[in-house]
CSV table of C-alpha atoms in Angstrom, one decimal:
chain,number,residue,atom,x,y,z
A,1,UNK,CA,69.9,-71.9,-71.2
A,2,UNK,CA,71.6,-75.4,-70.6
A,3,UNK,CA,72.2,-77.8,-73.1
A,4,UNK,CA,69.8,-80.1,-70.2
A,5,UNK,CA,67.0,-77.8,-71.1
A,6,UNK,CA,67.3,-76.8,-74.5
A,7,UNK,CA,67.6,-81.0,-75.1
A,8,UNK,CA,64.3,-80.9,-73.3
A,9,UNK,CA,62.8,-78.3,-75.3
A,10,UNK,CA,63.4,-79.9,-78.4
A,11,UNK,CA,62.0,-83.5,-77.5
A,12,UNK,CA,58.7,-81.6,-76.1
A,13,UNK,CA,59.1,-79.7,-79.6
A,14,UNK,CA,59.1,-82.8,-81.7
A,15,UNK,CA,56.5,-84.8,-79.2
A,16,UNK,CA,54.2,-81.7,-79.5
A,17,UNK,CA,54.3,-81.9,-83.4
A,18,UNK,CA,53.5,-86.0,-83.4
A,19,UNK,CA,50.5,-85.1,-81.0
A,20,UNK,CA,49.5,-82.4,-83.6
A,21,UNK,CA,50.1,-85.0,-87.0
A,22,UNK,CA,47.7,-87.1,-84.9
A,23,UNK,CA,45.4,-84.3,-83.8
A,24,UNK,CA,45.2,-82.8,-87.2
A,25,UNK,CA,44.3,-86.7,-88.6
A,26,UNK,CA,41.9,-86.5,-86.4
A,27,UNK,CA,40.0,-83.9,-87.1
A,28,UNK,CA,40.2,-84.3,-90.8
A,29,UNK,CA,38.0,-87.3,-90.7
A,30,UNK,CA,35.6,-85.7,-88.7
A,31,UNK,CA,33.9,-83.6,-91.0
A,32,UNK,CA,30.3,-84.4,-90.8
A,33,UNK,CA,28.4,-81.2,-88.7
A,34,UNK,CA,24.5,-82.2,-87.5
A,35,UNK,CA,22.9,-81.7,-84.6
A,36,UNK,CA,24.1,-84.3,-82.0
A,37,UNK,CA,22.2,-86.1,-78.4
A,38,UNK,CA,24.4,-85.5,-75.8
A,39,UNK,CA,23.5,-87.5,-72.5
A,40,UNK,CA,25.3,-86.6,-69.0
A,41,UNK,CA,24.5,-89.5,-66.5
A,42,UNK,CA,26.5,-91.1,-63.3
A,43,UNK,CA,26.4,-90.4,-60.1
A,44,UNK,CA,29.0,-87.6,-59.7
A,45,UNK,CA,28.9,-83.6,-59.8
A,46,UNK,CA,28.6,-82.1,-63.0
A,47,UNK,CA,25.5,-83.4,-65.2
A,48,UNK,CA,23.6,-80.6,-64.9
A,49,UNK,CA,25.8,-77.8,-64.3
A,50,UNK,CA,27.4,-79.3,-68.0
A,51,UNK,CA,24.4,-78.9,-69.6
A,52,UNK,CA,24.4,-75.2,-68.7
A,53,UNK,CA,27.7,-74.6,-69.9
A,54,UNK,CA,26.6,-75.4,-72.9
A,55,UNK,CA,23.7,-73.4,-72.9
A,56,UNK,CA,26.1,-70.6,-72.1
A,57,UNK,CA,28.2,-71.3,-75.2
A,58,UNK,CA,25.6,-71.6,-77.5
A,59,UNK,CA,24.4,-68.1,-76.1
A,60,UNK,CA,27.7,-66.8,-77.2
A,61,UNK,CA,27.4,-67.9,-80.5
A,62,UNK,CA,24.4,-66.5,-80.9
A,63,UNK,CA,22.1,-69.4,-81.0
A,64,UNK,CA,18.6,-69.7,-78.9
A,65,UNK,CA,18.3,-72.4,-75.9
A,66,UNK,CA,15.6,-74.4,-75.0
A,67,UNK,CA,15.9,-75.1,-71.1
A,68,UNK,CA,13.2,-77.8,-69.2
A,69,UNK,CA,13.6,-79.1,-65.5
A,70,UNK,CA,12.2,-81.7,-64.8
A,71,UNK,CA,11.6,-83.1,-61.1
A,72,UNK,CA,14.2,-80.5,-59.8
A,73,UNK,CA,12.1,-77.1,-59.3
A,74,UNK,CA,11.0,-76.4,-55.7
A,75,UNK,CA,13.9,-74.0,-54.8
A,76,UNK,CA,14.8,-71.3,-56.5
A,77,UNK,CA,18.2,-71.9,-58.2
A,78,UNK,CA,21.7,-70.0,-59.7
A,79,UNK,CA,20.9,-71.6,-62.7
A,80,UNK,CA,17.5,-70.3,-63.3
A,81,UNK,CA,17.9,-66.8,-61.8
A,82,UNK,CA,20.5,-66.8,-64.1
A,83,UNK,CA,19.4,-67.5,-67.4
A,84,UNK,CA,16.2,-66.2,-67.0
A,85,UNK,CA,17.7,-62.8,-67.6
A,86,UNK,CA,17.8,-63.8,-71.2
A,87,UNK,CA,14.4,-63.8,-72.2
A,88,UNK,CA,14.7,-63.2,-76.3
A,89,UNK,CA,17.8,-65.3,-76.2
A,90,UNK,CA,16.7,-68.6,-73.6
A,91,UNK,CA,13.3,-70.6,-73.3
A,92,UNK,CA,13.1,-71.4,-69.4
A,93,UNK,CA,10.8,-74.0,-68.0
A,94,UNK,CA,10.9,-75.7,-64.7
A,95,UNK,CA,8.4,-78.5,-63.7
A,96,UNK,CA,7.8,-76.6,-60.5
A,97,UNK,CA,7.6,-79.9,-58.3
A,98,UNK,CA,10.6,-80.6,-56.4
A,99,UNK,CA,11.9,-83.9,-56.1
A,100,UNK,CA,9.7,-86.7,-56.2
A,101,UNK,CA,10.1,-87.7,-52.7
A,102,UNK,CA,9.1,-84.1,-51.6
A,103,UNK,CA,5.8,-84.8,-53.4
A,104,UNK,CA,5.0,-88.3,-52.8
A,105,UNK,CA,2.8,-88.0,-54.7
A,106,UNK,CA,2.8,-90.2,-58.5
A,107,UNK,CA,-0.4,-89.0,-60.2
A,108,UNK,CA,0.4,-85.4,-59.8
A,109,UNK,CA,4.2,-86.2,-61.0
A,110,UNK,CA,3.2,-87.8,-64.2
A,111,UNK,CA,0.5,-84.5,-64.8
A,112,UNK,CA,3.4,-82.4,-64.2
A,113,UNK,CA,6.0,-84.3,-66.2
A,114,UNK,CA,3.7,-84.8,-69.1
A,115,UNK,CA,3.4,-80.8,-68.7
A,116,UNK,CA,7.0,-80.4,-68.9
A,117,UNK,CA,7.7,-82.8,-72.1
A,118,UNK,CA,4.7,-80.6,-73.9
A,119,UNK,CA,7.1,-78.2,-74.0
A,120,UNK,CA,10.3,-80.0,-74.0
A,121,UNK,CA,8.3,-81.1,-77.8
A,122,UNK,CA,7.4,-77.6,-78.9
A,123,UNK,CA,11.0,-76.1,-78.1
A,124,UNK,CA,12.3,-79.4,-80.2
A,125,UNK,CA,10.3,-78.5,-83.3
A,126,UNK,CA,11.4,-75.1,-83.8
A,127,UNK,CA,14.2,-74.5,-85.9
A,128,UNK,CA,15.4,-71.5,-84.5
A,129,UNK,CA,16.2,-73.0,-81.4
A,130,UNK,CA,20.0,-74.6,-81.6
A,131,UNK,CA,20.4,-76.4,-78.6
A,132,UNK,CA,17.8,-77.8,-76.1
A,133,UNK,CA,18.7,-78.9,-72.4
A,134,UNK,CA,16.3,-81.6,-70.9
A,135,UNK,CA,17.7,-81.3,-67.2
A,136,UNK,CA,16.9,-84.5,-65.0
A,137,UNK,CA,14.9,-86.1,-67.7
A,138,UNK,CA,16.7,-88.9,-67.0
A,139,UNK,CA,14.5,-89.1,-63.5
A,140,UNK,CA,11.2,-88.5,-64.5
A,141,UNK,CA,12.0,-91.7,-67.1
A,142,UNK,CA,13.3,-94.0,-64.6
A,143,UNK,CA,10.3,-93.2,-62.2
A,144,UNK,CA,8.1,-93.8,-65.5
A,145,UNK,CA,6.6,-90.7,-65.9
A,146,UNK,CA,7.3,-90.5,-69.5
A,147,UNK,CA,7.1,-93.3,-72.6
A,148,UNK,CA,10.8,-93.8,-73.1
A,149,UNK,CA,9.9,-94.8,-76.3
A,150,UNK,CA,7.9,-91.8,-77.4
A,151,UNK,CA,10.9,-89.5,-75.9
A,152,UNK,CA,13.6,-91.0,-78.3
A,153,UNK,CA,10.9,-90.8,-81.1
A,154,UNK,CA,10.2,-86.9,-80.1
A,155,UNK,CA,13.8,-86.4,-79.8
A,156,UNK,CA,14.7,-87.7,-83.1
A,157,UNK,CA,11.9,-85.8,-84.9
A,158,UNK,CA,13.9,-82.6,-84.4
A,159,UNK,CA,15.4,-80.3,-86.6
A,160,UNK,CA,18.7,-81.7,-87.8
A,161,UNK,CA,20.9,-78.8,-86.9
A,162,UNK,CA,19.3,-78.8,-83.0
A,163,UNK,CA,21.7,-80.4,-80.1
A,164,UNK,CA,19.8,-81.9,-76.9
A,165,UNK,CA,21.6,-82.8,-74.2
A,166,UNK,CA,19.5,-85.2,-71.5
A,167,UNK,CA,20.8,-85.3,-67.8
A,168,UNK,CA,20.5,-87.4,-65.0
A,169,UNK,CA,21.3,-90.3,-63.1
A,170,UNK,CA,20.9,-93.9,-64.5
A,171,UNK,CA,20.1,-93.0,-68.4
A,172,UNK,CA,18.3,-95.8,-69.7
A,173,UNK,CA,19.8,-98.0,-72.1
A,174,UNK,CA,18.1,-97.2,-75.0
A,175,UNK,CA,18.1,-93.6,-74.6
A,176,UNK,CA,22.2,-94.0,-74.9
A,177,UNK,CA,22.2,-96.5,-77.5
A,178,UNK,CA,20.0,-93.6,-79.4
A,179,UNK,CA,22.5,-90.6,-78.2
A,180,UNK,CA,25.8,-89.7,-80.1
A,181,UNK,CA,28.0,-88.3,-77.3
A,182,UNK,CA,27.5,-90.5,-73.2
A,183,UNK,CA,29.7,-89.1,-70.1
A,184,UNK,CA,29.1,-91.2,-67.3
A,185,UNK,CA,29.9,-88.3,-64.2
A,186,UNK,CA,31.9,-90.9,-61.8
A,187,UNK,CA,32.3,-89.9,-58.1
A,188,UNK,CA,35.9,-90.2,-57.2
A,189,UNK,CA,34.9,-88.0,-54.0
A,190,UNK,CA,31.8,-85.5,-53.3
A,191,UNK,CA,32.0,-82.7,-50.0
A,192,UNK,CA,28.5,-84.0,-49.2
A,193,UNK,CA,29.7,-87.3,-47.7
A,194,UNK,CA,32.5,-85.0,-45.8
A,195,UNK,CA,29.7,-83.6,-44.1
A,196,UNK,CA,29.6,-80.1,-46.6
A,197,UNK,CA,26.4,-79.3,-47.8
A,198,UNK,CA,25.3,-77.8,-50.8
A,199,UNK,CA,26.4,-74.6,-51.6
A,200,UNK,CA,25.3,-71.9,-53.9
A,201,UNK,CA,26.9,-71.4,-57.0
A,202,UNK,CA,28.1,-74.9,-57.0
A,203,UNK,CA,25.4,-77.7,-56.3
A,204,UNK,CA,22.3,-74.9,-57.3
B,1,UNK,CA,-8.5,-95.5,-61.6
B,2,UNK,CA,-7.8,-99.3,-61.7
B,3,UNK,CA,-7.0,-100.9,-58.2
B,4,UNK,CA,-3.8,-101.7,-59.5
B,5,UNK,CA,-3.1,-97.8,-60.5
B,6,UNK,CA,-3.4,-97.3,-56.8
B,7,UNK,CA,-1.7,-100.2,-55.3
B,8,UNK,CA,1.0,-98.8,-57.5
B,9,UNK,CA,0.7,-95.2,-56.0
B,10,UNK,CA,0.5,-96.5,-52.9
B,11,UNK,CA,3.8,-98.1,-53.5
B,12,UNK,CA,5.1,-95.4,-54.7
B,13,UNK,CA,4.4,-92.7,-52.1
B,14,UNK,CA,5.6,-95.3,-49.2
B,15,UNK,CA,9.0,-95.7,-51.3
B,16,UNK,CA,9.4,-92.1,-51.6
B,17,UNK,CA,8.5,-91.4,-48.4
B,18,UNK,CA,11.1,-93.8,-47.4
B,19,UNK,CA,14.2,-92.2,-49.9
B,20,UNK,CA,12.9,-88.6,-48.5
B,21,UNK,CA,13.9,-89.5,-44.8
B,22,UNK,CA,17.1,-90.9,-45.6
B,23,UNK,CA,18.0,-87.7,-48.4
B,24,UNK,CA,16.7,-85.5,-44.9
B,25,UNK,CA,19.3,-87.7,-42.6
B,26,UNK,CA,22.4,-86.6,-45.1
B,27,UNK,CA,21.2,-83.0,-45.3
B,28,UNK,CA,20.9,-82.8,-41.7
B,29,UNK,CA,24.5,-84.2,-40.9
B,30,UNK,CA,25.9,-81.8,-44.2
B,31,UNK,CA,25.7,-78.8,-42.3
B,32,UNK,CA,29.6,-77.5,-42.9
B,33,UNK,CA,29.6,-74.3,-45.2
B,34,UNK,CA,32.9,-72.9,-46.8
B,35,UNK,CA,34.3,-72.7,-50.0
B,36,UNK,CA,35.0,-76.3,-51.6
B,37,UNK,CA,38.0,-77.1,-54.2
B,38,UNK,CA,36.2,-79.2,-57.3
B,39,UNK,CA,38.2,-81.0,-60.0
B,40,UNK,CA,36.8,-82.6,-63.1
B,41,UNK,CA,39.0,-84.5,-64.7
B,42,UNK,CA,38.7,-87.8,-67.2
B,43,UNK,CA,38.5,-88.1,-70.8
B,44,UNK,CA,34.6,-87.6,-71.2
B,45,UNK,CA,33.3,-84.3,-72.2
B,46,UNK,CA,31.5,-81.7,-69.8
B,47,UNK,CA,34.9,-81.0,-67.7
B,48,UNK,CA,34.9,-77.9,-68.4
B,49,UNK,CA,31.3,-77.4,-69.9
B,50,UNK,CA,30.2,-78.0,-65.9
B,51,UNK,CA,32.8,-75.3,-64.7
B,52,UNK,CA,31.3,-72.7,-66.8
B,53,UNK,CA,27.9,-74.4,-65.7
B,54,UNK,CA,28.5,-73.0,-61.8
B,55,UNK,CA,30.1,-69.8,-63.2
B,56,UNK,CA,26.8,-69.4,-64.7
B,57,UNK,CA,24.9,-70.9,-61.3
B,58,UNK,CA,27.3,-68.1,-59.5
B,59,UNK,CA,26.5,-65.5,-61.2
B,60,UNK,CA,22.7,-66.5,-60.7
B,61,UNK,CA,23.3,-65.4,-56.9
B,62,UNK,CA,25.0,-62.6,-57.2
B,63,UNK,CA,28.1,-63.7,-56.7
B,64,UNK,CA,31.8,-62.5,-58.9
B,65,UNK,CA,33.2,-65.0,-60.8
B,66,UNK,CA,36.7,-65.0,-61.9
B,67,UNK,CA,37.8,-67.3,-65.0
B,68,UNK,CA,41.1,-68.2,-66.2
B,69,UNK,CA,41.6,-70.4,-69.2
B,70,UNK,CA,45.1,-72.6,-69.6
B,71,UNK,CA,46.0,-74.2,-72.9
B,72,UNK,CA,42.9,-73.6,-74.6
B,73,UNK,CA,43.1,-70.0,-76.5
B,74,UNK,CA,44.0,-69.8,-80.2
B,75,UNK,CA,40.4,-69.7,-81.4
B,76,UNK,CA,37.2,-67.7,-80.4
B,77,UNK,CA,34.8,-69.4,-78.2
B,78,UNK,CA,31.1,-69.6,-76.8
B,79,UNK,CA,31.8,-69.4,-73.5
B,80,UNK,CA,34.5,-66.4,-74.0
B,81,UNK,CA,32.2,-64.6,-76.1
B,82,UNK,CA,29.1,-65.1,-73.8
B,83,UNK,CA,31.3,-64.6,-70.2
B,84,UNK,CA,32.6,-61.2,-71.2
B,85,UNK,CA,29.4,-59.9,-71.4
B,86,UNK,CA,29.6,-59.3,-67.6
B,87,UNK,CA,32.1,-57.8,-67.2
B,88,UNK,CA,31.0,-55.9,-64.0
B,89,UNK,CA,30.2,-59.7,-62.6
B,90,UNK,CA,33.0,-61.6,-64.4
B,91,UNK,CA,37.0,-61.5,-65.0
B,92,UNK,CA,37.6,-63.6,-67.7
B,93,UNK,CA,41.5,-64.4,-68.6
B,94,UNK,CA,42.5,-66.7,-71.7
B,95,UNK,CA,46.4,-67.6,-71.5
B,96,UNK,CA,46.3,-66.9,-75.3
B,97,UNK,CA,48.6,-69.9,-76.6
B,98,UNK,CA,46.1,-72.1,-78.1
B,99,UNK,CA,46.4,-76.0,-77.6
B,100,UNK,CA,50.4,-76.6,-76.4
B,101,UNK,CA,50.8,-78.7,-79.8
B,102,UNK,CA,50.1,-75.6,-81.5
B,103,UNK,CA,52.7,-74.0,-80.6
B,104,UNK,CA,55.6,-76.6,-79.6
B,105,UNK,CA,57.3,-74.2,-78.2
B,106,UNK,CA,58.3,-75.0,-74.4
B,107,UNK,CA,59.7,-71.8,-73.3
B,108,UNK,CA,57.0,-70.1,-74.9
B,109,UNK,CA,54.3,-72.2,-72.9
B,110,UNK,CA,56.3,-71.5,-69.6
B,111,UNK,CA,56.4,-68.0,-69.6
B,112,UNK,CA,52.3,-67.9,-70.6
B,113,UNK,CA,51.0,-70.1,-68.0
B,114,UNK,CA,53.0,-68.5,-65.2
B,115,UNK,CA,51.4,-65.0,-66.2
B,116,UNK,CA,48.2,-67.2,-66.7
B,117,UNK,CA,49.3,-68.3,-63.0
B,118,UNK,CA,49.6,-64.8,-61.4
B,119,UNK,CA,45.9,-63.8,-62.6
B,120,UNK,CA,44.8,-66.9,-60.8
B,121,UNK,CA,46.8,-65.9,-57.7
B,122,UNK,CA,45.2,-62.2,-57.8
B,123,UNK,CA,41.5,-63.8,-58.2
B,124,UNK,CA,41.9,-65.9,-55.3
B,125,UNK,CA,43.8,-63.2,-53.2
B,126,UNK,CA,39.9,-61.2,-53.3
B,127,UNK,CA,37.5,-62.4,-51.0
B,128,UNK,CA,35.2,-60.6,-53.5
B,129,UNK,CA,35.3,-63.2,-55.9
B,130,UNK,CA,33.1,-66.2,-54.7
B,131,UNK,CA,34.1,-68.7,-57.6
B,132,UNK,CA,37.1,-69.0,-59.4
B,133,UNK,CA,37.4,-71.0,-62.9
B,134,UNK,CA,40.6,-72.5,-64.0
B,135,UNK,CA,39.9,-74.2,-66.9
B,136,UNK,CA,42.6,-76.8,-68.2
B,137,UNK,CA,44.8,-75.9,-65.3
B,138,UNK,CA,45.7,-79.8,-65.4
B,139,UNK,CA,47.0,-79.6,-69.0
B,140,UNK,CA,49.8,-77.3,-67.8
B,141,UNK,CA,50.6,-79.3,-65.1
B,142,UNK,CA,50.8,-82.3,-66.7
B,143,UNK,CA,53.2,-80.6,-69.2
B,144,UNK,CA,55.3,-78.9,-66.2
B,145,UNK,CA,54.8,-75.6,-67.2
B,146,UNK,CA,53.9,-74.9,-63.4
B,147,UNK,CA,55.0,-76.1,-59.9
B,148,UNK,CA,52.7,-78.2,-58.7
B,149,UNK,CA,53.1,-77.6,-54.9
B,150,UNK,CA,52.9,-73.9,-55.3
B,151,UNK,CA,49.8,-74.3,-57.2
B,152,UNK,CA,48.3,-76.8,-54.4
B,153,UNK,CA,49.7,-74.0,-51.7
B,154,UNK,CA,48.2,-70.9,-54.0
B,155,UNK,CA,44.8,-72.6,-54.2
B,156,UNK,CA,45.0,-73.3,-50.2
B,157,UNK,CA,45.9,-69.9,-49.2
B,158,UNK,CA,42.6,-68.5,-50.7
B,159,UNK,CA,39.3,-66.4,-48.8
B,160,UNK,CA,37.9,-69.5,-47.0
B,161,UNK,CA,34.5,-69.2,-48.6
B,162,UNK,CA,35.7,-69.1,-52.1
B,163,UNK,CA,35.1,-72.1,-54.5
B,164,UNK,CA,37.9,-73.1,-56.8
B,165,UNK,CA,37.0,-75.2,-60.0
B,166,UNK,CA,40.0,-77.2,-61.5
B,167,UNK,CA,39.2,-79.0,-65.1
B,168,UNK,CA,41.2,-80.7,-67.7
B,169,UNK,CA,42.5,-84.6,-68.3
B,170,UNK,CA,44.8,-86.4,-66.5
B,171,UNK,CA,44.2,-84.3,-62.6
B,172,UNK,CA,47.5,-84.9,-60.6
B,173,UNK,CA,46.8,-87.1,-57.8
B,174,UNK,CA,48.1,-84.7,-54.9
B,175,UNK,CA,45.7,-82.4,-56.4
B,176,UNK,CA,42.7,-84.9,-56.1
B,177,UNK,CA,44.0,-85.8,-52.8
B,178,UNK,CA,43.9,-81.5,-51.9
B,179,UNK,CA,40.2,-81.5,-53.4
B,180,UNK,CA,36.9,-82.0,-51.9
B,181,UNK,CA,35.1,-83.3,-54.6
B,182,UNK,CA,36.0,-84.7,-58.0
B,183,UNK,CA,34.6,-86.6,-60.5
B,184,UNK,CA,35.9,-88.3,-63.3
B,185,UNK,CA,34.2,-87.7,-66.4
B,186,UNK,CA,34.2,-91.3,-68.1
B,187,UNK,CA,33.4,-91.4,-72.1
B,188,UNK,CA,30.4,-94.4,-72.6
B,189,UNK,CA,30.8,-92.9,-76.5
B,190,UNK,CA,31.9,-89.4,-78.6
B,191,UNK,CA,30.5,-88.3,-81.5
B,192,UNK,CA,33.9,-87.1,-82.5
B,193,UNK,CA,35.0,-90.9,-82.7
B,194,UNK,CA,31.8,-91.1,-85.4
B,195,UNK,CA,32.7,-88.3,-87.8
B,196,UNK,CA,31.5,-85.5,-86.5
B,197,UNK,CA,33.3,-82.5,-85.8
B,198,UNK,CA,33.4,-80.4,-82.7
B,199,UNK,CA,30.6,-77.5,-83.0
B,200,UNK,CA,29.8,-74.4,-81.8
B,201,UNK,CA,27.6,-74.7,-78.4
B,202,UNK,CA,28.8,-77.9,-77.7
B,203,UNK,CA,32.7,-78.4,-77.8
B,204,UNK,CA,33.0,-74.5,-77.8
């Protein structure tokens, strides 16, 4: 090896063991372990498809997973075919209406949403579910189908071990003052507006 | 119901009605299918929560999935355990080096993510695989430890229906600019920054 690269090697060496005196500080003052609220918003690709990696994760842990859709639900999807196949392990329950501009239709949106939340709330009192996704919730509270207030209240009543994680576009304010972890998804580019539509596997 | 309950509906359905014909405009004119490269880059969490998200959605239509893990290695996780339960439907490959400030060893790193590398290259060589995974790919090139036009041409060269998923910080801009959609993930807040470690389910 030349003395070029060796020199190199050693200055990656002692940068890599600065990063790991700060990495290691790091994680020594976060200690604390609780179930946390976890909200995906933006407008870019990955929200949703987030939230089911973590679903996955948990499942390979060992833990039980609550899953709700809300508003998404008319076509069938990877994501549901998917977990489905875990039925001692995953909870799976889709609103069954499709967007909200397929129905048109607001009274029979807010029947259906109310539905879903019934059981987004039993899933979030049982203590032997670890982690419960909320997919889209995010909509069906910016259209008003739910009482944002009573969702953070029924979210915070959970079990203190349980993670949710909320999705969708344009989270309310007070639902991420309430959560411990935001990521706001931002498009930097998206294959749609290049004239690709959705695919399997990747948008469903 | 009140008058204004319906004037509200009424409202309601013509907005909707509205949003569906312009959501039916871009599907019509999104007609293209083939396989798409995605990268998820940013500091935010769910880069790579939303890759094993569509390996999940994937596998939900019956497609292969191939996975290879950069950097990330050194511990047991979620989504390895869970993943390798398929093994019919999944090949899963961890480069096996834990976090590079782990190790700070250079050489070491090289010789690791260049066999990491050559999995990659096999996966996308088989038009049987539909979606392929590589998770943290941008760590490695952000240290070097691979030739960034070769990956660019690698990733290219592959089955013209296959999806590639790139994730990790800090995405090199030539491989944005090679990508058909990307989104940053952008941190509104972390529950690491309040105390609380990274769990199992949610950061792995």
């Amino acid at each position: 090896m030349s003395e070029q690269d060796q020199g190199r090697d050693e200055r990656h060496r002692q940068r890599m063991q600065r990063k790991k005196a700060v990495v290691d500080e790091k994680i020594a003052t976060a200690q604390q372990e609780r179930g946390v609220l976890l909200v995906n918003t933006g407008n870019g690709k990955g929200k949703s498809s987030s939230g089911f990696g973590m679903a996955a994760r948990a499942l390979g842990h060992g833990m039980r997973v609550g899953i709700v859709q809300f508003i998404k639900g008319a076509k069938s999807t990877g994501e549901e075919n998917f977990f489905r196949r875990f039925p001692d392990e995953v909870r799976y329950h889709v609103m069954g209406a499709g967007f909200t501009w397929e129905t048109q239709d607001r009274q029979d949106d807010i029947v259906k949403a109310e539905a879903a939340w019934a059981v987004a709330v039993e899933l979030m009192r049982d203590p032997e579910v670890s982690l419960v996704l909320l997919d889209e919730l995010n909509i069906a509270l910016k259209y008003g189908y739910l009482q944002l207030d009573q969702v953070i209240a029924d979210i915070q009543a959970r079990p203190a071990h349980q993670h949710v994680v909320v999705t969708g576009r344009g989270a309310p304010p007070a639902l991420v003052e309430a959560a411990d972890t935001v990521t706001d998804m931002g498009v930097v580019k998206h294959a749609f507006k290049a004239g690709i539509k959705a695919q399997k596997g990747v948008e469903f």
